[in-house]
Coordinates of C-alpha atoms in Angstrom, one line a residue:
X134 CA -55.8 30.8 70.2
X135 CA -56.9 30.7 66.6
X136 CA -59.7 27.8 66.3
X137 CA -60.5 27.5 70.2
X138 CA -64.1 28.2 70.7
X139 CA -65.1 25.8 74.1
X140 CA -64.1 25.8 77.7
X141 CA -65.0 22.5 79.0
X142 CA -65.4 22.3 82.6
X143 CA -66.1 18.6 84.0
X144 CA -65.4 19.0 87.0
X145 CA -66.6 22.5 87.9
X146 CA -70.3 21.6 89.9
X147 CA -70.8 25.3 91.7
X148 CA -73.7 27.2 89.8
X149 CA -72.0 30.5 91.2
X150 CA -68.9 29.5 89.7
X151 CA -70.3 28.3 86.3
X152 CA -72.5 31.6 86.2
X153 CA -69.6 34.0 86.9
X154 CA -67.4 32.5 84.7
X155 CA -69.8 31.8 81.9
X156 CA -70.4 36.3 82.2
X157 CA -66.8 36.6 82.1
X158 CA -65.3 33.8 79.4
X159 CA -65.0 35.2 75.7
X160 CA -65.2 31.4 75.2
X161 CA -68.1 28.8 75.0
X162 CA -68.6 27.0 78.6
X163 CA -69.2 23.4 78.6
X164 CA -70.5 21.3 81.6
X165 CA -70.9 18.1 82.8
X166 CA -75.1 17.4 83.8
X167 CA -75.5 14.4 86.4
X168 CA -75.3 12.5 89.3
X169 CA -73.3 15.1 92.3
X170 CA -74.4 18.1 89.4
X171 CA -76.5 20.1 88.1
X172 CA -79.6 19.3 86.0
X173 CA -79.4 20.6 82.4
X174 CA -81.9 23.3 83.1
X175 CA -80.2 24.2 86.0
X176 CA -76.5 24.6 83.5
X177 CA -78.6 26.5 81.0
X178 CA -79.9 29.2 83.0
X179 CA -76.2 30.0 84.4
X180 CA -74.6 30.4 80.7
X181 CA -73.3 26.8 80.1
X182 CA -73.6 26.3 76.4
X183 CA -73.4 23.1 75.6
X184 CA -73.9 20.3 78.3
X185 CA -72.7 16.5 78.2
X186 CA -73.8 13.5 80.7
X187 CA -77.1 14.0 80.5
X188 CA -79.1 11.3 80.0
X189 CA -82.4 13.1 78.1
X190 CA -81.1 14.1 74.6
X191 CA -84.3 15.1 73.4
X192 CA -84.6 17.9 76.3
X193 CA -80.9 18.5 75.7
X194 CA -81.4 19.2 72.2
X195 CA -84.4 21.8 73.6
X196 CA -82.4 23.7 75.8
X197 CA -78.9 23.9 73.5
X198 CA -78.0 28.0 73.2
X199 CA -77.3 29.1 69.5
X200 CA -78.9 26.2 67.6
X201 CA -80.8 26.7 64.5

């Protein structure tokens, strides 16, 4: 698995889910924010890491985990 560092879950809406497996993947989750999901606040405080669909970049860019 040399070079894999994302788990991107589209589909994946349950917060439960997305928390549990966010605690237990040695990868980075990603998630889909929007319309039938979760907010982008709502992904970050679960684990997700890096969050596509949503719509507000510049609160996106806020709430990304490990930038600097």
């Amino acid at each position: 698995m040399d070079g894999v560092e994302d788990l991107f879950v589209p589909g994946l809406l349950d917060l439960d889910a997305l928390a549990t497996l966010t605690e237990r993947s040695l990868l980075l989750v990603n998630a889909k924010a929007g319309p039938g999901g979760s907010g982008v606040k709502e992904l970050a405080a679960v684990g997700v890491r890096r969050i596509w669909g949503a719509l507000d970049y510049d609160a996106l860019d806020s709430l990304v985990v490990g930038r600097g």
